[in-house]
CSV table of C-alpha atoms and ligand atoms in Angstrom, one decimal:
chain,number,residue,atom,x,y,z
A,162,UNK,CA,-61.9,7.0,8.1
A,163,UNK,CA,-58.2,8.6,8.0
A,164,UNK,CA,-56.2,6.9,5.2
A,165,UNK,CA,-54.4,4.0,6.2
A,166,UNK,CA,-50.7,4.5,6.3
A,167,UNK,CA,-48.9,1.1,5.8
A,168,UNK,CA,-44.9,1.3,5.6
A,169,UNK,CA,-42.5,-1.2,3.5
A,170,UNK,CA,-39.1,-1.7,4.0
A,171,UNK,CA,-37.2,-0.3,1.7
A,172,UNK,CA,-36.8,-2.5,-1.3
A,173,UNK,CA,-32.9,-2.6,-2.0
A,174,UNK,CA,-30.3,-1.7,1.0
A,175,UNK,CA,-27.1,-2.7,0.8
A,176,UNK,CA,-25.6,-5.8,3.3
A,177,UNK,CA,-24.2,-4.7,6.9
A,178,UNK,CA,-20.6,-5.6,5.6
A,179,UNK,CA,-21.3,-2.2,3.8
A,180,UNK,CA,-22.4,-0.3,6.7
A,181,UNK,CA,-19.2,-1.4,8.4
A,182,UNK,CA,-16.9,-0.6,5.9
A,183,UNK,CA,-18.4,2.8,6.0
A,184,UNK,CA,-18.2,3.1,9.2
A,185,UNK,CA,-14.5,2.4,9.9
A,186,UNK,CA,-13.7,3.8,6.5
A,187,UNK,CA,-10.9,7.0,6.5
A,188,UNK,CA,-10.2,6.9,2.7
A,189,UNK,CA,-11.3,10.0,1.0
A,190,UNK,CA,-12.2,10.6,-2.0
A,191,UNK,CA,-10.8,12.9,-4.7
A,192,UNK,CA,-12.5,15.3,-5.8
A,193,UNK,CA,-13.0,15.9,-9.5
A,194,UNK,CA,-9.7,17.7,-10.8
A,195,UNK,CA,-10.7,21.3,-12.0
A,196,UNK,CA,-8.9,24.0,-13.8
A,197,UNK,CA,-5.4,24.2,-12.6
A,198,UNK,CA,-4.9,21.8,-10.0
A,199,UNK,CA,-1.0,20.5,-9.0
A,200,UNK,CA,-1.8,16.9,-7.8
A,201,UNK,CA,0.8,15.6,-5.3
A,202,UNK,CA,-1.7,13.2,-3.8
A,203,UNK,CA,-1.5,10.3,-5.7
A,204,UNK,CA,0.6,7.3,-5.1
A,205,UNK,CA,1.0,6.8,-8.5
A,206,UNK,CA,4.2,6.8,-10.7
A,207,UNK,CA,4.1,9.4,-13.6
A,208,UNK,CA,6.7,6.9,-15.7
A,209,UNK,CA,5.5,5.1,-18.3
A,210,UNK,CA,5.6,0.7,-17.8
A,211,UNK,CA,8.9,-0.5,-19.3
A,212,UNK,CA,8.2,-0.7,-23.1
A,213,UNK,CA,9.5,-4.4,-23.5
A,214,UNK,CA,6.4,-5.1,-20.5
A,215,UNK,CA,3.9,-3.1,-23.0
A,216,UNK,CA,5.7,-5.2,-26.1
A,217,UNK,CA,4.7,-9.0,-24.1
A,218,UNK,CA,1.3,-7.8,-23.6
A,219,UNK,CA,1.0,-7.3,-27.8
A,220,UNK,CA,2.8,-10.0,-28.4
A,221,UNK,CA,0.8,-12.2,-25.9
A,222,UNK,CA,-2.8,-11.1,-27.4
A,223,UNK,CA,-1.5,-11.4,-31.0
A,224,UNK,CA,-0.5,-15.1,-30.5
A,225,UNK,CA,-4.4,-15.6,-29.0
A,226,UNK,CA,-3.7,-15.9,-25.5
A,227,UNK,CA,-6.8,-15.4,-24.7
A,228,UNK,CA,-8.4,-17.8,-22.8
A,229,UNK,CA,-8.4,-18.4,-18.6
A,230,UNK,CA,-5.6,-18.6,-16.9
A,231,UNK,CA,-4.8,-21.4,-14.0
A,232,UNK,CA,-7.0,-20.3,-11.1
A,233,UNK,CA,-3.5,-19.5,-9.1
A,234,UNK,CA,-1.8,-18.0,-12.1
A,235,UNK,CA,0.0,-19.0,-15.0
A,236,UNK,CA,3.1,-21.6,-13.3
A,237,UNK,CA,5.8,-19.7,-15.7
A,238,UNK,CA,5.3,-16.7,-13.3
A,239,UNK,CA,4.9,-18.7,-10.4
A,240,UNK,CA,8.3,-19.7,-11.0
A,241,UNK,CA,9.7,-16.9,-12.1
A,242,UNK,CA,8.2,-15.1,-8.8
A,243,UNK,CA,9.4,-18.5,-6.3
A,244,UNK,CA,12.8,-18.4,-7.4
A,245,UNK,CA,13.4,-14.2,-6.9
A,246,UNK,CA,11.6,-15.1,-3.4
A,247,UNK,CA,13.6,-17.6,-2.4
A,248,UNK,CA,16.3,-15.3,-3.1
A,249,UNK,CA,14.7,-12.6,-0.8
A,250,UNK,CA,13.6,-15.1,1.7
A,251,UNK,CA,17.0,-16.7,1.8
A,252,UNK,CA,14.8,-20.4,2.3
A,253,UNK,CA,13.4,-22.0,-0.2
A,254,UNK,CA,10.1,-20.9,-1.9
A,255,UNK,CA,7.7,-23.1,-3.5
A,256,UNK,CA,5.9,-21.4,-6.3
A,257,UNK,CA,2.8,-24.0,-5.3
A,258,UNK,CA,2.5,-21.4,-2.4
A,259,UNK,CA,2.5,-18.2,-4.9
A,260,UNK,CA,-1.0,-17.2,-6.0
A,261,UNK,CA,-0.8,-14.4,-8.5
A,262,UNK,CA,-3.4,-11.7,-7.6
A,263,UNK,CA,-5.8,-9.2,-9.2
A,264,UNK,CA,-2.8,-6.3,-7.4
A,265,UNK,CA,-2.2,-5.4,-4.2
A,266,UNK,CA,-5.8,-4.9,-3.5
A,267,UNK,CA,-7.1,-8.0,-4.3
A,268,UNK,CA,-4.0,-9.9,-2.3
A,269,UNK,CA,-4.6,-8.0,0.9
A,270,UNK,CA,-8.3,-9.0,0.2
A,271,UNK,CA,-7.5,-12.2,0.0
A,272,UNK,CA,-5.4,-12.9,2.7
A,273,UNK,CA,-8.0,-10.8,5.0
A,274,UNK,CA,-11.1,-12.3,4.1
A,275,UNK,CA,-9.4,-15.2,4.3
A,276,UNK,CA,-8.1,-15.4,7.8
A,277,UNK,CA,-10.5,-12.9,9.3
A,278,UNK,CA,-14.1,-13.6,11.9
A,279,UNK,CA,-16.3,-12.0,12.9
A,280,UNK,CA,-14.8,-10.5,16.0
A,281,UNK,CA,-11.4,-11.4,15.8
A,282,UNK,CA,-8.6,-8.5,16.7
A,283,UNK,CA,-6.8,-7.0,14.2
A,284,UNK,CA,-3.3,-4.6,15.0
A,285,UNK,CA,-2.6,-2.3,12.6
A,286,UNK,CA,0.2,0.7,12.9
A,287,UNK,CA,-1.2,4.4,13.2
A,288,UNK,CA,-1.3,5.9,11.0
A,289,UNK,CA,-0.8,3.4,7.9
A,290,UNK,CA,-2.1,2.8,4.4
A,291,UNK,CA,-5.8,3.0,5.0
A,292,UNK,CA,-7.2,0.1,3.1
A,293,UNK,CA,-6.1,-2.6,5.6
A,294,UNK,CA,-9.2,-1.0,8.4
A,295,UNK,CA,-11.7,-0.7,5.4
A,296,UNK,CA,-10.7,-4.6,4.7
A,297,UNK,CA,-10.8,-6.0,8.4
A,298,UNK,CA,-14.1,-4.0,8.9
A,299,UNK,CA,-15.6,-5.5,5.5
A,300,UNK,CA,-14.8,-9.3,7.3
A,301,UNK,CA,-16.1,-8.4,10.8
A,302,UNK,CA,-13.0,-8.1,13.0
A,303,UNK,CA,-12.0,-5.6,15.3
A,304,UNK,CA,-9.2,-3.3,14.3
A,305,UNK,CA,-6.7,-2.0,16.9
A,306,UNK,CA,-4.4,0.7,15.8
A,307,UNK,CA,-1.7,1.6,17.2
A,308,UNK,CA,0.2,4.9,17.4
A,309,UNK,CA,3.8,5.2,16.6
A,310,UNK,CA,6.7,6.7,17.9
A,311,UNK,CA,7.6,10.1,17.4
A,312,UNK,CA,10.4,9.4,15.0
A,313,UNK,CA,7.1,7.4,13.3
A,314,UNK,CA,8.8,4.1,13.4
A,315,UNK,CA,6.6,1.8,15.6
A,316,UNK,CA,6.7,2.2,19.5
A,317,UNK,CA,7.3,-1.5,20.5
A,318,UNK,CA,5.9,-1.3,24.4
A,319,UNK,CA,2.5,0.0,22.5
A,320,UNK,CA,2.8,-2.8,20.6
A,321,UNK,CA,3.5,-5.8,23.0
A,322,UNK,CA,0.3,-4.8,24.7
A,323,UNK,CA,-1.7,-4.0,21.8
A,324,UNK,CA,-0.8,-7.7,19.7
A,325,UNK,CA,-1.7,-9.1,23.0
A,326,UNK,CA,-4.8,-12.3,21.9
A,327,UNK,CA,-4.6,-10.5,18.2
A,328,UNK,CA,-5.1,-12.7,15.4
A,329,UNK,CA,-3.5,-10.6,12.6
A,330,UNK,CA,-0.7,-7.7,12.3
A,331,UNK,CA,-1.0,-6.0,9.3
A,332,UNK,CA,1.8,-3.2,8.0
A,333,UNK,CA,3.7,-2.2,5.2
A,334,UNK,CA,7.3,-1.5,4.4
A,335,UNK,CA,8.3,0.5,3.2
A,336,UNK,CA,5.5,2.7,4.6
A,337,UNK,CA,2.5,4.8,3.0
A,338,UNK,CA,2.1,7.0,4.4
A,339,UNK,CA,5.2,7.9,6.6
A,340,UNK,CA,7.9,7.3,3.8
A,341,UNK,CA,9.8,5.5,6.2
A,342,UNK,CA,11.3,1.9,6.7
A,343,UNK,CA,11.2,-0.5,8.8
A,344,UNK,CA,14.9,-2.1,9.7
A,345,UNK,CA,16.0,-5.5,10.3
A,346,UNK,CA,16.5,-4.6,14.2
A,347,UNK,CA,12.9,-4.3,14.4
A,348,UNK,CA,11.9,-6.6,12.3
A,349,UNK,CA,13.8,-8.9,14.2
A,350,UNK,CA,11.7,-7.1,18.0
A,351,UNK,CA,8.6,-8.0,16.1
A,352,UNK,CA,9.6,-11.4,15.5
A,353,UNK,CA,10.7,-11.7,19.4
A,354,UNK,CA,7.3,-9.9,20.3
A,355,UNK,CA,5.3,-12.6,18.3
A,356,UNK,CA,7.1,-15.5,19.9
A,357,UNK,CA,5.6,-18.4,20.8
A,358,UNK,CA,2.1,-16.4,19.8
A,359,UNK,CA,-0.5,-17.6,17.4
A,360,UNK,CA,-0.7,-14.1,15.6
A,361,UNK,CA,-0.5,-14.2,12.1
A,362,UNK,CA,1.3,-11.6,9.8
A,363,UNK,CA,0.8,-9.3,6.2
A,364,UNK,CA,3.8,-7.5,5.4
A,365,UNK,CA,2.8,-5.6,2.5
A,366,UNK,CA,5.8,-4.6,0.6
A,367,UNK,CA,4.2,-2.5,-2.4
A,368,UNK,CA,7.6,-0.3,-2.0
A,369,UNK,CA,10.6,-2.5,-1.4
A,370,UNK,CA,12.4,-1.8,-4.5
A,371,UNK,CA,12.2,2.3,-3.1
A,372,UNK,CA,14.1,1.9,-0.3
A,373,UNK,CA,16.4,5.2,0.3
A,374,UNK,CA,18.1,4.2,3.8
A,375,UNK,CA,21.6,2.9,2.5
A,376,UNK,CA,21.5,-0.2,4.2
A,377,UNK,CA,19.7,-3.6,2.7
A,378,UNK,CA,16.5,-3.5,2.4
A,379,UNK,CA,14.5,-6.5,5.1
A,380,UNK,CA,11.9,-8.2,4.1
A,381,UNK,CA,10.0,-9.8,6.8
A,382,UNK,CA,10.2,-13.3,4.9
A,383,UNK,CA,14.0,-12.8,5.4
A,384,UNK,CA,13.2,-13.5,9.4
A,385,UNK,CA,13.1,-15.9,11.1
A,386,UNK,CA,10.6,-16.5,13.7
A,387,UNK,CA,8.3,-14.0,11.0
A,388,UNK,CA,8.6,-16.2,8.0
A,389,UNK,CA,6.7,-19.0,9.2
A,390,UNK,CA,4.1,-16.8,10.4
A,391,UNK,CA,3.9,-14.1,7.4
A,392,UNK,CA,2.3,-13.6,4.5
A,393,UNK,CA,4.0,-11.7,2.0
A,394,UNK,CA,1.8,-9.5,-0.2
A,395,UNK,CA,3.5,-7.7,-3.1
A,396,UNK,CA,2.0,-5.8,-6.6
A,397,UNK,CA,3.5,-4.9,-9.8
A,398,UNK,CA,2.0,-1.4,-9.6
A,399,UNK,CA,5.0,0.8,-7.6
A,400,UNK,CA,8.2,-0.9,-8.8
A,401,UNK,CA,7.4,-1.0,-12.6
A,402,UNK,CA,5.1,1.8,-13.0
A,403,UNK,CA,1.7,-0.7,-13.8
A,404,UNK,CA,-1.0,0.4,-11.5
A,405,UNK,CA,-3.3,-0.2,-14.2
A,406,UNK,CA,-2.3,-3.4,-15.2
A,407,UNK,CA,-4.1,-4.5,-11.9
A,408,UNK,CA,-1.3,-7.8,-10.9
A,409,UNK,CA,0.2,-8.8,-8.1
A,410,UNK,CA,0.7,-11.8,-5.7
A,411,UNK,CA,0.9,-13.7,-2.1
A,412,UNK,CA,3.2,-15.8,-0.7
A,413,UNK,CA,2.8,-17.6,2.8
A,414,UNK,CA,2.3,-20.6,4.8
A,415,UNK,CA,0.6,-23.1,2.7
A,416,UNK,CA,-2.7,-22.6,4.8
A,417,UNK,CA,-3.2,-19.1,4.4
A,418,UNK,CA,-2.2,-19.3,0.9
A,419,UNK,CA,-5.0,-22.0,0.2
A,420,UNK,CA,-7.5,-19.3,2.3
A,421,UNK,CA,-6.3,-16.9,0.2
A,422,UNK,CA,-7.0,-19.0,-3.0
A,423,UNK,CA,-10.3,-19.8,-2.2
A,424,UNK,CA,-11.2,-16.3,-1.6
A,425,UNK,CA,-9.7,-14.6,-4.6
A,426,UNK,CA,-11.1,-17.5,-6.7
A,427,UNK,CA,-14.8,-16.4,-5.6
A,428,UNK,CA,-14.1,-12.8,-6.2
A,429,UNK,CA,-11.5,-12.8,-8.8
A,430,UNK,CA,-11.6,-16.4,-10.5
A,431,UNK,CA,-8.4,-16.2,-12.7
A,432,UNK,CA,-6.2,-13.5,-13.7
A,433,UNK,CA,-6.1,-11.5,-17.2
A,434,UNK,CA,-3.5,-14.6,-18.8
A,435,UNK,CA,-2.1,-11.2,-21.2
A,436,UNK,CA,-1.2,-9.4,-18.1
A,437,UNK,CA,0.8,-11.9,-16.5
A,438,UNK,CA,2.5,-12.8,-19.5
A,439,UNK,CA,3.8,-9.1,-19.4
A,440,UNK,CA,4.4,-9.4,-15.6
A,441,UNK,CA,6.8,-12.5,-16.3
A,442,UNK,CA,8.7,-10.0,-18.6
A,443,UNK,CA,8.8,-7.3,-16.3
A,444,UNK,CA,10.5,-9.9,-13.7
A,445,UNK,CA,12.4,-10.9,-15.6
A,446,UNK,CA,14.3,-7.9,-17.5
A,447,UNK,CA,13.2,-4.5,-15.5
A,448,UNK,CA,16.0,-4.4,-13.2
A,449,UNK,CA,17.4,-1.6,-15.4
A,450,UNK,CA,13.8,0.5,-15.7
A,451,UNK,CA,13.2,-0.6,-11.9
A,452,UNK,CA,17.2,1.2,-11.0
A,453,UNK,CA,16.3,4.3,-13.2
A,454,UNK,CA,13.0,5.0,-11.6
A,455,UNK,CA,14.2,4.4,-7.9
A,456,UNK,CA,16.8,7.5,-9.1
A,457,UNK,CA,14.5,9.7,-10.2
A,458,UNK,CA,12.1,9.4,-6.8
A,459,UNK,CA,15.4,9.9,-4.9
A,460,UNK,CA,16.0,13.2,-7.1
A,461,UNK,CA,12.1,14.2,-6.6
A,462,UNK,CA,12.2,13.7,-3.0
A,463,UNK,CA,15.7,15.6,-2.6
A,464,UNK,CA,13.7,18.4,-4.3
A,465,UNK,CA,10.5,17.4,-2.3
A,466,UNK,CA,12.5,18.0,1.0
A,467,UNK,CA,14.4,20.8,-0.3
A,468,UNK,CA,11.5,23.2,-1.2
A,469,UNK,CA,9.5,22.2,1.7
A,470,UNK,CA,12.5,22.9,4.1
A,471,UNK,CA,12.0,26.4,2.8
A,472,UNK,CA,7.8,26.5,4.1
A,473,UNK,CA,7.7,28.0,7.7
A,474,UNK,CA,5.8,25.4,10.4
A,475,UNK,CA,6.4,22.0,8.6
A,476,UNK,CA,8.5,19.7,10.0
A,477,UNK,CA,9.6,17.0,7.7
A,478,UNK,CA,9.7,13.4,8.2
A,479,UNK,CA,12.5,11.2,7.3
A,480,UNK,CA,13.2,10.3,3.6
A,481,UNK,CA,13.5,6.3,3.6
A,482,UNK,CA,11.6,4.8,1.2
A,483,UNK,CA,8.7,4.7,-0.8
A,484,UNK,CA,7.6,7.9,-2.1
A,485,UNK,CA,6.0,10.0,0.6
A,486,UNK,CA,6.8,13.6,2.8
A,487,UNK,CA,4.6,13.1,5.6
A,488,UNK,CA,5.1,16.7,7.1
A,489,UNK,CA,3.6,17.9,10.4
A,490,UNK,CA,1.8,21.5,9.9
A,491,UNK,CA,1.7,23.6,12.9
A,492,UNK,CA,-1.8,25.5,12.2
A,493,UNK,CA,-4.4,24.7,14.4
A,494,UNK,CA,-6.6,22.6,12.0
A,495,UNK,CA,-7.7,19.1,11.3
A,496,UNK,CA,-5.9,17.9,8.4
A,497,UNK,CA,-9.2,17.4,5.9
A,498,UNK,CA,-9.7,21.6,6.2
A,499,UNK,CA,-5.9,22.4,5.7
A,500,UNK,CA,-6.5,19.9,2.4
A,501,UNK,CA,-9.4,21.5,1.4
A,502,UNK,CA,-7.9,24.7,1.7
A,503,UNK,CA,-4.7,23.7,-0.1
A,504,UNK,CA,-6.8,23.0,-3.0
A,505,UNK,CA,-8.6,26.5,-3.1
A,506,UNK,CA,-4.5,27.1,-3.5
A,507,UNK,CA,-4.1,24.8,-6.3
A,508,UNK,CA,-2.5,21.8,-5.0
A,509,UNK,CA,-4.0,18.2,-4.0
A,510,UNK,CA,-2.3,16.4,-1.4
A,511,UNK,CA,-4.3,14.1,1.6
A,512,UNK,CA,-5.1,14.8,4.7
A,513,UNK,CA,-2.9,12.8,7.6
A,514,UNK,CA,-5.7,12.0,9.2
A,515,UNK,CA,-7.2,9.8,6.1
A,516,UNK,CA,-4.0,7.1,7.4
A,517,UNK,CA,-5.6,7.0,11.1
A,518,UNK,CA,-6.4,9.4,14.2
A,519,UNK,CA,-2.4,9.6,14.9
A,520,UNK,CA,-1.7,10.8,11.4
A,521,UNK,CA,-3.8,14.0,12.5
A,522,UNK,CA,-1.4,17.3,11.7
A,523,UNK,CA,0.0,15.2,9.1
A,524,UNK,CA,0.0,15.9,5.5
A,525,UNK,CA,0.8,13.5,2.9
A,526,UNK,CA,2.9,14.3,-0.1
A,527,UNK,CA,3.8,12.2,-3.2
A,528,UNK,CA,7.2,12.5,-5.1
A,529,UNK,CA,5.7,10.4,-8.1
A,530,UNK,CA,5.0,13.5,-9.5
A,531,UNK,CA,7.3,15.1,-11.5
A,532,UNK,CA,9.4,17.7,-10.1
A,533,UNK,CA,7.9,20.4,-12.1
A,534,UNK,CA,4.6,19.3,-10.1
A,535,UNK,CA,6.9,19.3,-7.3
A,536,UNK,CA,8.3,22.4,-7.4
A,537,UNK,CA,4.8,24.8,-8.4
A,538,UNK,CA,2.6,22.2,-6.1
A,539,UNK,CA,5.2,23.4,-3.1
A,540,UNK,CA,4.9,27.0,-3.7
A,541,UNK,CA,1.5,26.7,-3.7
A,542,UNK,CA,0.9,25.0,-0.5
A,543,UNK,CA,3.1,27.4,1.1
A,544,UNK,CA,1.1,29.8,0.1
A,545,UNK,CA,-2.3,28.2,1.3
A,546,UNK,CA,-0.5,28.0,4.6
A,547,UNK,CA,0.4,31.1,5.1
A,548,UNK,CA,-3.2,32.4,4.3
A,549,UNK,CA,-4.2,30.1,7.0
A,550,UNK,CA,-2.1,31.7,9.3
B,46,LIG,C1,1.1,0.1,0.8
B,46,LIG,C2,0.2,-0.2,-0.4
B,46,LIG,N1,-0.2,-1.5,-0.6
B,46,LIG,C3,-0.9,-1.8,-1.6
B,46,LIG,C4,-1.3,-0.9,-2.5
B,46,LIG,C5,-2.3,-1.3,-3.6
B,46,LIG,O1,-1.6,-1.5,-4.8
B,46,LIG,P1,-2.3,-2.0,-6.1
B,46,LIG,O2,-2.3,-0.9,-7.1
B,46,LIG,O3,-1.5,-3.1,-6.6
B,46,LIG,O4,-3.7,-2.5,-5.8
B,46,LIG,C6,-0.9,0.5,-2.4
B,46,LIG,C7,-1.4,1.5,-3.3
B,46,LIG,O5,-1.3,2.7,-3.1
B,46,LIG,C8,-0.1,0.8,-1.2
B,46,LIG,O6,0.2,2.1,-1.0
């Protein structure tokens, strides 16, 4: 008698939502850091947090505040955070509609999951900070990106048709990866586009304090006809160097913000109560630290553009905001081999490509760094493309 062969499923596999988020995922990893590496691929401020931030977190922990925090974040923050909104917004801002998040991360997470079916169409730019696919993927919906213009501010025909039936828009200004910023003007087209739509919005404003243009900088809570249908997402991480203190918050219609709630509550429950102590202090008196860094990326990106002006086949986007070069190569490769080849150079940077199929012959450079980093981590990718060559 042969043996008989009897077959199990396997014992632990992960839940679909997995497989999706896979599946639609662009965000690459970083490889381990080896030897001498330049790293220009992080989106992450090399300034230390304002020392009178560090100082509240001390003194919060040494007078024993310890214990949970209101599920939607500690009210003095909520005030603090309504009243500089209402100031952005130019309406009033209740801080019952702020809930204080676990960073950017866990807002958009929040506000996606919480808004998001199964099936339901999403619009996102292309290409444009790459966790907003991974996120309406993890939920169920469908995303639809759509290419920019050439100048890589939005192309607005493209997006009439696309928001056509969509339930969500979803973009950030200023931008990751593009470095550029979205004006009033077409803020104000968005707003007409949406009109008498049911399409919700997430501006994601991680960068609004680094806004290079000159002019104002517009939030979209600062439109009307996009206020009543936005919600804000925001972080501590860019503006006052605290990516690690993990805080941030929403603001919105009082619907999505009660979606929102209910969501990070199951994931999150409250937030660390010593953290947004120190986030109350950093609203409250970093204006200074906030003004000093915003000069220095302007410096870095001056150099940035300078030194890369200098590399033969780049063409350099516009300096706006945040703090991104999103140069165009001209060698015939996809972006992830040019990356990985860069590095055999000795100089991290991502691939355009990881920010959506239009940000292929892209490369993405950070001015956090300092310009050192920027100056070495240049010379070294002009090398590693002229080997290409
Ligand atoms: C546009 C944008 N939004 C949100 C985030 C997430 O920020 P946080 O560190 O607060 O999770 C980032 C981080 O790179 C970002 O670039």
């Amino acid at each position: 008698m042969p043996p008989t062969v009897t077959t199990h499923p396997p014992l632990f596999g992960p839940a679909t939502a997995v497989a999706r988020i896979e599946a639609a995922s662009r965000r690459t990893q970083q490889p381990q850091s080896k030897g001498d590496l330049v790293s220009l691929a992080m989106g992450e401020p090399d300034f230390d947090t304002p020392p009178q931030v560090t100082e509240a977190a001390h003194a919060s922990l040494r007078a024993g505040r310890t214990h949970y925090s209101p599920l939607r974040g500690e009210p003095a923050l909520r005030d603090a955070l309504a009243e500089k909104l209402t100031g952005i917004a130019g309406a009033p801002v209740s801080a019952a509609d702020i809930l204080i998040t676990q960073g950017g991360t866990a807002g958009l997470s929040a506000a996606i999951l919480g808004m998001v079916d199964p099936g339901d169409k999403v619009v996102v730019p292309d290409p444009t900070y790459s966790l907003y696919a991974d996120l309406v993927a993890m939920a169920g919906g469908t995303v639809v990106p759509v290419p920019l213009g050439p100048d890589l501010h939005w192309d607005l025909d493209r997006l009439a048709d696309a928001l056509t039936d969509a339930k969500l828009f979803v973009f950030c200004n200023p931008v990751n990866p593009t470095g550029i910023v979205h004006s009033r003007e077409e803020l104000t087209a968005l707003a007409d586009l949406l009109d008498g739509t049911a399409t919700i919005v997430i501006s994601d404003e991680a960068y609004s304090d680094l806004d290079y243009t000159g002019r104002p900088f517009t939030s979209a809570i600062s439109i009307d006809g996009l206020r009543e249908r936005t919600v804000y997402c925001q972080t501590f991480s860019k503006s006052y160097a605290m990516t690690g203190w993990r805080v941030g918050y929403l603001w919105g219609p009082p619907s999505l913000i009660d979606a929102a709630a209910r969501i990070h509550n199951t994931f999150n429950g409250s937030v660390n109560t010593v953290i947004q102590d120190a986030a109350l202090v950093a609203v409250r008196s970093c204006d200074e630290d906030v003004a000093r860094m915003r000069a220095a990326y302007v410096e870095r990106g001056e150099i940035m553009r300078r030194e890369l002006a200098a590399v033969p086949g780049l063409t350099l986007s516009a300096a706006e905001g945040a703090f991104y070069q999103f140069p165009r190569y001209d060698v015939d490769l996809p972006s992830v081999d040019v990356v990985a080849a860069l590095r055999a150079h000795g100089v991290a940077v991502r691939p355009g490509s990881e920010f959506g199929a239009a940000g292929e012959g892209h490369l993405r450079l950070s001015y956090a760094a300092g310009p050192q980093a920027i100056t070495e981590g240049v010379r070294r990718l002009a090398d590693g493309l002229a080997a290409l060559r």
